[in-house]
Every structure is written in C-alpha cells, then in structure tokens.
Amino acid sequence: EAGVAQSPRYKIIEKRQSVAFWCNPISGHATLYWYQQILGQGPKLLIQFQNNGVVDDSQLPKDRFSAERLKGVDSTLKIQPAKLEDSAVYLCASSLVASGRGETQYFGPGTRLLVL
Amino acid sequence: AQSVTQLDSQVPVFEEAPVELRCNYSSSVSVYLFWYVQYPNQGLQLLLKYLSGSTLVKGINGFEAEFNKSQTSFHLRKPSVHISDTAEYFCAVRDPNDYKLSFGAGTTVTVRA
C-alpha cells in the first residue's frame, strides 16, 4: 500500500515570497491533516479536512496560510507571503475517518521549508 | 486542551542497553495515548497506542509502553536498543471525544556502539 506522498521535499524561499506544498493521502482515507513542525518542537495541527470540507482550521494563520482539498483527495497548503518564522517542516497525514476511537494517522515524509 | 510533557529532550544510550523515554500528560479524563518515531528526514511512524484495556501495550520493533492513570504517564521502554533505533520519539495524546492529536516536544535517542 502506498503511503502519504508529499512534494516538494525541500524548499528555500525569501521572505515575502509565496510557496505551495502538495499532499496525496493514502487511497480511501477520508481525513487529511496538515501539521507544522518547528525545529525542536512536536507537530502542531494547522488544518483538518474531512473529505473536501474543513473540520478545524483554528490554528491556521489565515492572513497568510490557505489550504484546499478539491475533490476530497489531494490537498495543497499555501503560504503567501512567507515570514522567517514559517521555517519548519510541513507534515501531511491521513486517516480513514476522524472518529474518536484512536484512529491511526499516517504521516508523509514532510516538506522542509527554509525562509531566508 | 490536552498537553504532553516529554521529560527528556535527549537520551544517549549504548547499543544493547535498555532505554526508557518518559511522557506525562495533563488530563483528568480518559485519553488515548500514542508514541510515534521519526527517523531522520522521514515522517512520523506509529510505534504503539493505548486506547483501553491492558495498561501494558506492545508495539513494533520491540517497544512497549505502560499507561499509568494515577501518575498520568505513558512511558516508553525497550529492553535492548540497536543502532537503528536512533531517531526522535514523540508522545501524543488525544481526547476520545475530539480528533486532535497533541504532541510533546520530542525526545532524541542516540544509540552508540
């Protein structure tokens, strides 16, 4: 079974530029998550999708971050404009459903972003 | 909101020695608990999880964890580590009525020959 795919793996941009990340979840997984992992910290949830609808985006900085999941499969996360503090690894994860029964989240390899 | 404290940021250990990684969470209600491992330049991989039942949970790669409700802890152990266990380990907690995973800051395990 193919895992969660993400691209690009690495990205270097200058502040105030824009950047986009792509995620393809495991086939059949209804729920997709984007996490931000700053160096030395654990992942922090940015946004969660159930199929193509947003379940929670309370920790997404909406003035500069946006995400979409058209057709309930692939997802893109965009930052515009980027700030220095956005340097982090952006992890995508997926799960079959978002029930409260300890559903396992499967993570992709992440996109490492460096903002100069 | 749940919070997780991983008490050790770095744990150096010799090959074939035992290791214990400590995790405490803040909650007075039932929770689901997870341990993930992150190898260099890779995503997170689930090691084990506790949902209910036996407090001793066995996971992949010889790891196990013990849930202690009175101490709100979920410590991870392995009796004999290998070089390949060098990685970062994350403890995470989830409210059964919520979907959010809250992660600790991670513990870096470095195994030396």
Coordinates of C-alpha atoms in Angstrom, one line a residue:
Chain A
E1 CA 0.0 0.0 0.0
A2 CA 1.4 3.4 -1.0
G3 CA 1.9 5.8 1.8
V4 CA 1.2 9.5 2.1
A5 CA 3.1 11.4 -0.6
Q6 CA 4.3 15.0 -0.3
S7 CA 6.2 17.3 -2.6
P8 CA 8.5 19.1 -2.8
R9 CA 10.7 17.6 -0.1
Y10 CA 12.7 20.8 0.3
K11 CA 12.1 24.4 -0.5
I12 CA 14.1 27.5 0.1
I13 CA 12.5 30.9 -0.5
E14 CA 13.0 34.5 0.6
K15 CA 10.6 36.2 2.9
R16 CA 7.6 37.8 1.4
Q17 CA 7.6 35.2 -1.4
S18 CA 4.8 32.6 -1.8
V19 CA 5.1 28.8 -1.7
A20 CA 2.8 25.8 -2.1
F21 CA 3.0 22.3 -0.8
W22 CA 1.2 19.3 -2.2
C23 CA -0.1 16.2 -0.4
N24 CA -1.6 13.0 -1.7
P25 CA -3.1 10.9 1.1
I26 CA -3.4 7.1 1.3
S27 CA -6.1 5.9 -1.1
G28 CA -9.5 5.8 0.6
H29 CA -8.6 7.9 3.5
A30 CA -11.3 10.5 4.2
T31 CA -9.5 12.6 6.6
L32 CA -6.4 14.7 5.8
Y33 CA -4.3 16.8 8.2
W34 CA -1.6 19.4 7.8
Y35 CA 0.9 19.9 10.6
Q36 CA 3.7 22.4 11.2
Q37 CA 6.8 21.1 12.9
I38 CA 9.2 23.8 14.0
L39 CA 12.7 22.7 14.9
G40 CA 12.8 21.3 18.4
Q41 CA 9.0 21.1 18.8
G42 CA 6.4 18.5 18.2
P43 CA 4.0 18.8 15.3
K44 CA 1.2 21.3 15.6
L45 CA -2.1 20.8 13.7
L46 CA -2.8 23.6 11.2
I47 CA -5.9 22.3 9.5
Q48 CA -8.0 19.1 9.2
F49 CA -10.2 18.1 6.3
Q50 CA -13.0 15.5 6.2
N51 CA -13.4 14.7 2.6
N52 CA -13.3 18.1 1.0
G53 CA -14.7 20.1 3.9
V54 CA -12.7 21.8 6.6
V55 CA -13.3 20.4 10.1
D56 CA -10.9 22.5 12.0
D57 CA -8.6 25.4 11.0
S58 CA -8.5 27.2 14.3
Q59 CA -4.7 27.2 14.4
L60 CA -4.1 28.2 10.7
P61 CA -2.8 31.8 10.4
K62 CA -5.4 32.7 7.8
D63 CA -3.9 36.0 6.9
R64 CA -1.1 34.2 5.1
F65 CA -1.9 30.5 5.1
S66 CA -4.5 28.8 2.9
A67 CA -5.4 25.2 2.2
E68 CA -7.7 23.4 0.0
R69 CA -8.7 19.8 -0.8
L70 CA -10.6 19.8 -4.0
K71 CA -12.5 16.6 -4.8
G72 CA -11.7 15.2 -1.4
V73 CA -8.3 13.6 -2.4
D74 CA -5.2 15.7 -2.9
S75 CA -4.5 18.8 -0.9
T76 CA -2.4 21.9 -1.2
L77 CA -1.2 24.2 1.5
K78 CA -0.1 27.7 0.5
I79 CA 1.8 30.4 2.3
Q80 CA 1.6 34.0 1.0
P81 CA 3.6 36.0 1.9
A82 CA 6.1 33.9 3.8
K83 CA 7.8 35.1 7.0
L84 CA 11.1 33.9 8.6
E85 CA 9.1 32.2 11.4
D86 CA 7.4 30.0 8.8
S87 CA 10.6 28.0 8.5
A88 CA 9.6 24.5 9.6
V89 CA 8.7 21.0 8.3
Y90 CA 5.2 20.8 7.0
L91 CA 3.7 17.3 7.5
C92 CA 0.7 15.9 5.9
A93 CA -1.2 13.0 7.5
S94 CA -4.3 11.0 6.6
S95 CA -6.6 8.6 8.4
L96 CA -9.6 6.5 7.3
V97 CA -12.0 8.6 9.4
A98 CA -11.8 11.1 12.1
S99 CA -13.6 9.2 14.8
G100 CA -12.7 9.5 18.4
R101 CA -11.7 5.9 18.6
G102 CA -8.0 6.3 18.4
E103 CA -7.8 6.2 14.6
T104 CA -4.2 6.0 13.4
Q105 CA -2.9 8.9 11.5
Y106 CA -0.3 8.0 8.8
F107 CA 2.3 10.7 8.0
G108 CA 4.1 11.6 4.9
P109 CA 7.8 12.5 4.8
G110 CA 7.2 16.2 5.1
T111 CA 8.3 19.3 3.2
R112 CA 11.2 21.2 4.8
L113 CA 10.8 24.9 4.3
L114 CA 13.5 27.4 4.9
V115 CA 12.6 31.1 4.6
L116 CA 15.6 33.5 4.3
Chain B
A1 CA -6.9 21.2 25.6
Q2 CA -4.5 18.3 26.3
S3 CA -0.8 18.9 26.8
V4 CA 2.1 16.5 26.8
T5 CA 5.4 16.8 28.6
Q6 CA 8.4 14.7 27.5
L7 CA 10.8 15.0 30.3
D8 CA 14.0 14.2 28.4
S9 CA 14.9 16.1 25.3
Q10 CA 18.0 13.9 24.6
V11 CA 18.8 10.4 25.6
P12 CA 22.2 8.9 24.7
V13 CA 22.4 5.2 25.1
F14 CA 24.8 2.4 24.3
E15 CA 23.8 -0.4 21.9
E16 CA 22.1 -3.4 23.6
A17 CA 21.3 -1.3 26.7
P18 CA 17.8 -0.6 27.9
V19 CA 16.1 2.7 27.3
E20 CA 13.1 4.5 28.8
L21 CA 11.5 7.6 27.5
R22 CA 9.2 9.5 29.8
C23 CA 5.9 11.0 28.9
N24 CA 3.4 12.8 31.1
Y25 CA 0.1 14.3 30.0
S26 CA -2.3 16.7 31.6
S27 CA -5.8 15.4 31.9
S28 CA -8.2 14.2 34.5
V29 CA -10.4 12.3 31.9
S30 CA -9.9 9.3 29.8
V31 CA -7.4 9.8 26.9
Y32 CA -5.9 7.9 24.1
L33 CA -2.1 7.8 24.1
F34 CA 0.3 7.3 21.2
W35 CA 4.1 7.0 20.6
Y36 CA 5.5 7.9 17.2
V37 CA 9.0 7.6 15.9
Q38 CA 10.6 9.9 13.4
Y39 CA 13.7 8.7 11.6
P40 CA 16.0 11.4 10.0
N41 CA 14.3 13.1 7.1
Q42 CA 11.2 10.9 7.3
G43 CA 7.7 11.3 8.5
L44 CA 6.2 10.0 11.8
Q45 CA 5.5 6.3 12.2
L46 CA 3.2 4.9 14.8
L47 CA 5.1 2.7 17.4
L48 CA 2.1 1.9 19.6
K49 CA -1.1 3.2 21.1
Y50 CA -3.2 2.9 24.2
L51 CA -7.0 3.1 23.8
S52 CA -8.3 1.0 26.7
G53 CA -7.8 -2.4 28.4
S54 CA -4.4 -3.7 29.4
T55 CA -2.1 -0.9 30.7
L56 CA 0.9 -2.6 29.1
V57 CA 1.0 -2.0 25.4
K58 CA 3.3 -3.7 23.0
G59 CA 4.3 -2.1 19.8
I60 CA 6.6 -2.6 16.8
N61 CA 10.4 -3.0 16.9
G62 CA 10.4 -4.4 20.4
F63 CA 9.0 -1.3 22.1
E64 CA 6.4 -1.3 24.8
A65 CA 4.7 1.3 27.0
E66 CA 2.9 1.4 30.2
F67 CA -0.2 3.5 30.9
N68 CA -0.4 4.8 34.5
K69 CA -3.6 6.7 35.1
S70 CA -2.8 7.8 38.6
Q71 CA 0.5 9.3 37.5
T72 CA -0.9 10.4 34.1
S73 CA 2.2 8.9 32.5
F74 CA 2.8 6.7 29.4
H75 CA 6.5 5.8 29.4
L76 CA 8.1 4.0 26.5
R77 CA 10.7 1.3 27.0
K78 CA 12.9 -1.1 25.1
P79 CA 15.0 -3.7 26.8
S80 CA 17.8 -3.7 24.3
V81 CA 18.4 -1.0 21.7
H82 CA 20.0 -1.1 18.3
I83 CA 21.9 1.5 16.3
S84 CA 18.9 1.6 14.1
D85 CA 16.7 2.9 16.9
T86 CA 18.5 6.3 16.7
A87 CA 15.6 8.6 16.0
E88 CA 13.3 11.2 17.5
Y89 CA 10.4 9.9 19.6
F90 CA 7.1 11.7 20.1
C91 CA 4.4 11.1 22.7
A92 CA 0.9 12.3 21.8
V93 CA -2.5 12.4 23.5
R94 CA -6.0 12.6 22.2
D95 CA -9.3 13.2 23.9
P96 CA -11.7 10.3 22.9
N97 CA -14.3 13.0 22.1
D98 CA -12.0 15.0 20.0
Y99 CA -9.9 14.4 17.0
K100 CA -6.9 16.5 17.7
L101 CA -3.6 14.9 18.5
S102 CA -1.4 17.0 20.9
F103 CA 2.3 16.2 20.6
G104 CA 5.1 16.5 23.1
A105 CA 8.3 18.3 22.1
G106 CA 10.1 15.0 21.3
T107 CA 13.0 13.0 22.7
T108 CA 16.1 12.4 20.6
V109 CA 17.6 9.0 21.2
T110 CA 21.1 8.5 20.0
V111 CA 22.4 4.9 20.2
R112 CA 26.1 4.4 20.2
A113 CA 28.2 1.3 19.6

